[in-house]
Amino acid sequence: MSELETFRRETRAWLEANCPAQMRQPVASESDACWGGRHFKFQSEAQRRWLQIMGERGWTVPAWPKAYGGGGLSKEEAAVLNAEMRALGCRPPLVSFGIWMLGPALLAHGTEEQKLEHLPKIARGEIRWCQGYSEPNAGSDLASLATKAEVHDDHLIINGQKIWTSYADEADWIFCLVRTSTAKKHTGISFILFDMESPGVSTRPIVLISGKSPFCETFFDDVRVPRRNVVGELNAGWTIAKYLLTHEREMIGGIGERSNVKPLGEFAADAVGRDASGRLSEASLRAQIARFEIDEAAFRLLLQASGDRARRGEGNPAMSSALKFYGAELNKRRWELMISAAGADGLEWEGERSNEGTLARTWLRSKGNSIEGGTSEIQLNVVAKRILGLPGV
Amino acid sequence: MALVLNEEQGMLRDSVKAFLSERAPVAHLRKLRDSRDALGFDRQLWRQFADQGYSAILVPEAQGGLGLGAVEAGIIAEALGRTLTPWPFLSTAVLAARTLARAGSPAQQTELLPKIAAADVVIAYAVDEASKHRPAAIAAKAARDGSGWRLDGAKTFVLDGHVADRFIVAARTSDLGLTLLLVDPRAAGVQIERTLMVDAHNAARLRFDGVRIGADAVLGKADAAGAVLDEVLDLGRAVIAAQLLGLADAVFELTLAYLKERRQFDRAIGEFQALQHRAAELYIDIELTRALVLGALQAVDENPAKAALLVAQAKAHACTTADRAVQEGVQMHGGIGMTDEFDIGLYMKRARTLQELLGDAGFHADRVAAMNGY
Ligand SMILES: Cc1cc2nc3c(=O)[nH]c(=O)nc-3n(C[C@H](O)[C@H](O)[C@H](O)COP(=O)(O)OP(=O)(O)OC[C@H]3O[C@@H](n4cnc5c(N)ncnc54)[C@H](O)[C@@H]3O)c2cc1C
């Protein structure tokens, strides 16, 4: 038996023995997941315990080095762990912007000191991060950002405003893009980390069409940040910002593939009913769902193929834009079909029967997939230019 | 298994692509079409192709073949899709070869498989009877007749049927049972009508009126051909999906080059975002098809339990993608795209034929729904 097979068997046995039954139930919504952080309230003892034992093995971030709180697994082993967790329906013990975005950026661009300070706390779910990129006048054209950081000997003073900062009101720290020079657009940006409890930081939640308020306006008023919290060189933050974005795009692109909800066809047939031969009784919905499932199967295999190509050194970094575009659009289609299958029942907004309108709210939330992390139009621009080599601005 | 070609497969892809673009490019198809060639393909060239081993992929080693699998057959088909070469590869080297290898008697195998490998025989597959692919509704009937059979019925869209040395006919032999029969085109009661198709790959309509067939012409067990037929049709569908992928790739290359070269309003038309976004979406669709087709071909070889679903998904997806590629290809070329002189129309015609062949996107989407339980 190959080493990888041995690892698979041991991993499965360990997960079966240690993953609490409650942590094998599907995650119903974003707020159902474990986000960690100083102020996180665990929803159950099982959730707390699952985070603790997985964190001890470094399996919240299986492929990170052990020195930084990771599991030290190879990419192949991490893929095996992932597949086994999927097969048993295990929830991820921890989800966070630290894992998806900041971690990879720090691993690639941070100093040893920065890695040792921040990565283990991400791995153990002790510190929750938010992303301070967008501003009222810097959305798709992110590099036009204006939040200003004045550079002093051993510190910077930050003034300005961010917007659409997801979970800023619940996060402990922020990774933030600030302008440290106005001489040039792209080379005047720095990438900086600071505590959201620093004096001068305030947040104001914004209510979304889903009725929830997972994101905020974030204000900085003379916030003092030590110089050693700048990642990379001063004025060289744009490269890191873009590198982090490729990871954010991969995360958003894979969003539908990570959810362990019931297969769409089954959900719809249960909701709409079946005809005498067992077919979903609405022919047009049935056909649309079949087309969706075909595209979904293709997408799943393309994710896998892109990983395999990248491992062989044949990948194109702009592929993350292609996958982000398609994954986001696919997830929107999934929830359109879900809400359509559910009919009037799916439109209930409050009350126990609808679990406080979970379906309707998730459907509305999915509309943000093609906006957050760079809009679908921006991803197509990237594909056209960086992959297809088409000319233009 | 990694969703990438291994080293040998990569070499096979490069060599067959080079062979075809050199000896049988699209211009070759055009010449056959314009000269109203009686065969519809060039036997000489086809033999040279076989000399490279390309027809022997699915022929077992014991019969002088390479004993390779669906992935390799898909690689050949993908290259044929790029150049639109009208050879009896699918009918003979894929469908017939696999049927004989699975169900043929030793005598049938010894007679025919080496000839398939050498391109010495054309064997056409006769399944469809109506304008749409409905393998569940086969009505051609073979009744017991002494020790042999008597065949009545009609078949349509029989690829390479006009030049076949042998047919493999799927016939109903009982309420539920199907039987595969090897039929000689020269037998009494066989009528063959060549059908010139839109894509210049010829086919035939066949009629069987009381055709007498010996007991030794049955492939496998009488009344029990269903499983073999399902398996062979799925292999064929996966291989056609690969052919559609190659076709979409080639059309996209042509179109992308044109977007960079053609100028209007003092700039390359590829600078217009309306076209950029459509090109980017088409690119992504092609990549999706590529991953799904390889996944399906691998499943045919390694994971039969999952093959049917993946093949249905792959054929449906490849149909949709190739269709989009040729539609966008014609549109983005403007007036030139509508001219017979320009190759893109040939691609559109072949894409349409391959979509119809062994089930279109709707047929396979329906299978996906049924297999997924709704
Ligand atoms: C749910 C959600 C969570 C988010 N979380 C965060 C977060 O945590 N941190 C953070 O910093 N930001 C976050 N964002 C912000 C997000 O990154 C921005 O909304 C996004 O980059 C778009 O910017 P904008 O809203 O200013 O839209 P605009 O840039 O004004 O775009 C408006 C429209 O114009 C189109 N457009 C713009 N430029 C072009 C172009 N060149 N070509 C074609 N079309 C174009 C866009 O595609 C869009 O359709 C979040 C957004 C959402 C919806």
PDB file of C-alpha atoms in Angstrom, chain B residues 9 12 49-50 52-77 80 88-104 109 112-119 125 231-240 242 296-298 300-302:
ATOM      1  CA  GLN B   9      -0.393  10.364 -23.793  1.00  0.00           C
ATOM      2  CA  LEU B  12       0.560  10.621 -28.685  1.00  0.00           C
ATOM      3  CA  PHE B  49      -2.766   6.842 -40.440  1.00  0.00           C
ATOM      4  CA  ALA B  50      -3.180   3.208 -39.403  1.00  0.00           C
ATOM      5  CA  GLN B  52       1.172   4.952 -37.132  1.00  0.00           C
ATOM      6  CA  GLY B  53      -0.900   2.653 -34.924  1.00  0.00           C
ATOM      7  CA  TYR B  54      -3.754   5.147 -34.586  1.00  0.00           C
ATOM      8  CA  SER B  55      -6.425   2.655 -35.704  1.00  0.00           C
ATOM      9  CA  ALA B  56      -5.095  -0.018 -33.354  1.00  0.00           C
ATOM     10  CA  ILE B  57      -5.628   1.859 -30.089  1.00  0.00           C
ATOM     11  CA  LEU B  58      -8.576  -0.230 -28.925  1.00  0.00           C
ATOM     12  CA  VAL B  59      -7.579  -3.473 -30.610  1.00  0.00           C
ATOM     13  CA  PRO B  60      -6.219  -5.892 -27.979  1.00  0.00           C
ATOM     14  CA  GLU B  61      -2.551  -6.813 -28.185  1.00  0.00           C
ATOM     15  CA  ALA B  62      -3.408 -10.447 -28.851  1.00  0.00           C
ATOM     16  CA  GLN B  63      -4.935  -9.370 -32.178  1.00  0.00           C
ATOM     17  CA  GLY B  64      -2.054  -7.165 -33.177  1.00  0.00           C
ATOM     18  CA  GLY B  65      -3.375  -3.987 -31.583  1.00  0.00           C
ATOM     19  CA  LEU B  66      -2.044  -1.605 -28.950  1.00  0.00           C
ATOM     20  CA  GLY B  67      -4.528  -2.550 -26.244  1.00  0.00           C
ATOM     21  CA  LEU B  68      -4.867   1.056 -25.068  1.00  0.00           C
ATOM     22  CA  GLY B  69      -7.977   2.727 -23.686  1.00  0.00           C
ATOM     23  CA  ALA B  70     -10.605   5.403 -24.054  1.00  0.00           C
ATOM     24  CA  VAL B  71      -8.227   8.207 -23.066  1.00  0.00           C
ATOM     25  CA  GLU B  72      -5.958   7.389 -26.002  1.00  0.00           C
ATOM     26  CA  ALA B  73      -8.899   6.963 -28.388  1.00  0.00           C
ATOM     27  CA  GLY B  74     -10.118  10.364 -27.194  1.00  0.00           C
ATOM     28  CA  ILE B  75      -6.743  11.900 -27.978  1.00  0.00           C
ATOM     29  CA  ILE B  76      -7.000  10.682 -31.589  1.00  0.00           C
ATOM     30  CA  ALA B  77     -10.602  11.869 -31.883  1.00  0.00           C
ATOM     31  CA  LEU B  80      -9.571  14.495 -35.897  1.00  0.00           C
ATOM     32  CA  PRO B  88     -14.072   5.785 -40.366  1.00  0.00           C
ATOM     33  CA  PHE B  89     -12.252   6.086 -37.051  1.00  0.00           C
ATOM     34  CA  LEU B  90     -15.288   6.260 -34.800  1.00  0.00           C
ATOM     35  CA  SER B  91     -17.310   3.573 -36.587  1.00  0.00           C
ATOM     36  CA  THR B  92     -14.544   1.074 -37.147  1.00  0.00           C
ATOM     37  CA  ALA B  93     -11.651   1.724 -34.776  1.00  0.00           C
ATOM     38  CA  VAL B  94     -13.818   2.645 -31.797  1.00  0.00           C
ATOM     39  CA  LEU B  95     -17.355   1.225 -31.884  1.00  0.00           C
ATOM     40  CA  ALA B  96     -16.653  -1.931 -33.895  1.00  0.00           C
ATOM     41  CA  ALA B  97     -13.261  -2.571 -32.308  1.00  0.00           C
ATOM     42  CA  ARG B  98     -14.627  -2.357 -28.784  1.00  0.00           C
ATOM     43  CA  THR B  99     -17.702  -4.461 -29.606  1.00  0.00           C
ATOM     44  CA  LEU B 100     -15.584  -7.200 -31.131  1.00  0.00           C
ATOM     45  CA  ALA B 101     -13.100  -7.095 -28.277  1.00  0.00           C
ATOM     46  CA  ARG B 102     -15.886  -7.368 -25.696  1.00  0.00           C
ATOM     47  CA  ALA B 103     -18.352  -9.681 -27.356  1.00  0.00           C
ATOM     48  CA  GLY B 104     -16.789 -11.234 -30.450  1.00  0.00           C
ATOM     49  CA  GLN B 109     -11.932 -11.493 -33.436  1.00  0.00           C
ATOM     50  CA  LEU B 112     -11.690  -8.699 -38.057  1.00  0.00           C
ATOM     51  CA  LEU B 113      -9.606  -7.115 -35.317  1.00  0.00           C
ATOM     52  CA  PRO B 114      -6.245  -7.299 -37.131  1.00  0.00           C
ATOM     53  CA  LYS B 115      -7.925  -5.779 -40.179  1.00  0.00           C
ATOM     54  CA  ILE B 116      -9.276  -2.917 -38.086  1.00  0.00           C
ATOM     55  CA  ALA B 117      -5.777  -2.248 -36.767  1.00  0.00           C
ATOM     56  CA  ALA B 118      -4.449  -2.170 -40.334  1.00  0.00           C
ATOM     57  CA  ALA B 119      -7.330  -0.113 -41.766  1.00  0.00           C
ATOM     58  CA  TYR B 125     -22.485   0.703 -36.669  1.00  0.00           C
ATOM     59  CA  GLU B 231     -20.951   0.209 -22.796  1.00  0.00           C
ATOM     60  CA  VAL B 232     -19.926   0.659 -26.420  1.00  0.00           C
ATOM     61  CA  LEU B 233     -22.310   3.559 -27.009  1.00  0.00           C
ATOM     62  CA  ASP B 234     -20.947   5.316 -23.925  1.00  0.00           C
ATOM     63  CA  LEU B 235     -17.401   4.813 -25.149  1.00  0.00           C
ATOM     64  CA  GLY B 236     -18.471   6.260 -28.494  1.00  0.00           C
ATOM     65  CA  ARG B 237     -20.151   9.240 -26.832  1.00  0.00           C
ATOM     66  CA  ALA B 238     -17.048  10.016 -24.777  1.00  0.00           C
ATOM     67  CA  VAL B 239     -14.915   9.806 -27.909  1.00  0.00           C
ATOM     68  CA  ILE B 240     -17.307  12.083 -29.833  1.00  0.00           C
ATOM     69  CA  ALA B 242     -13.387  14.577 -27.347  1.00  0.00           C
ATOM     70  CA  ALA B 296     -15.241  10.840 -18.554  1.00  0.00           C
ATOM     71  CA  LEU B 297     -12.628   9.069 -20.672  1.00  0.00           C
ATOM     72  CA  GLN B 298     -10.678   8.142 -17.547  1.00  0.00           C
ATOM     73  CA  VAL B 300     -14.566   4.630 -18.978  1.00  0.00           C
ATOM     74  CA  ASP B 301     -11.116   3.091 -18.511  1.00  0.00           C
ATOM     75  CA  GLU B 302     -10.849   2.948 -14.738  1.00  0.00           C
TER      76      GLU B 302
END
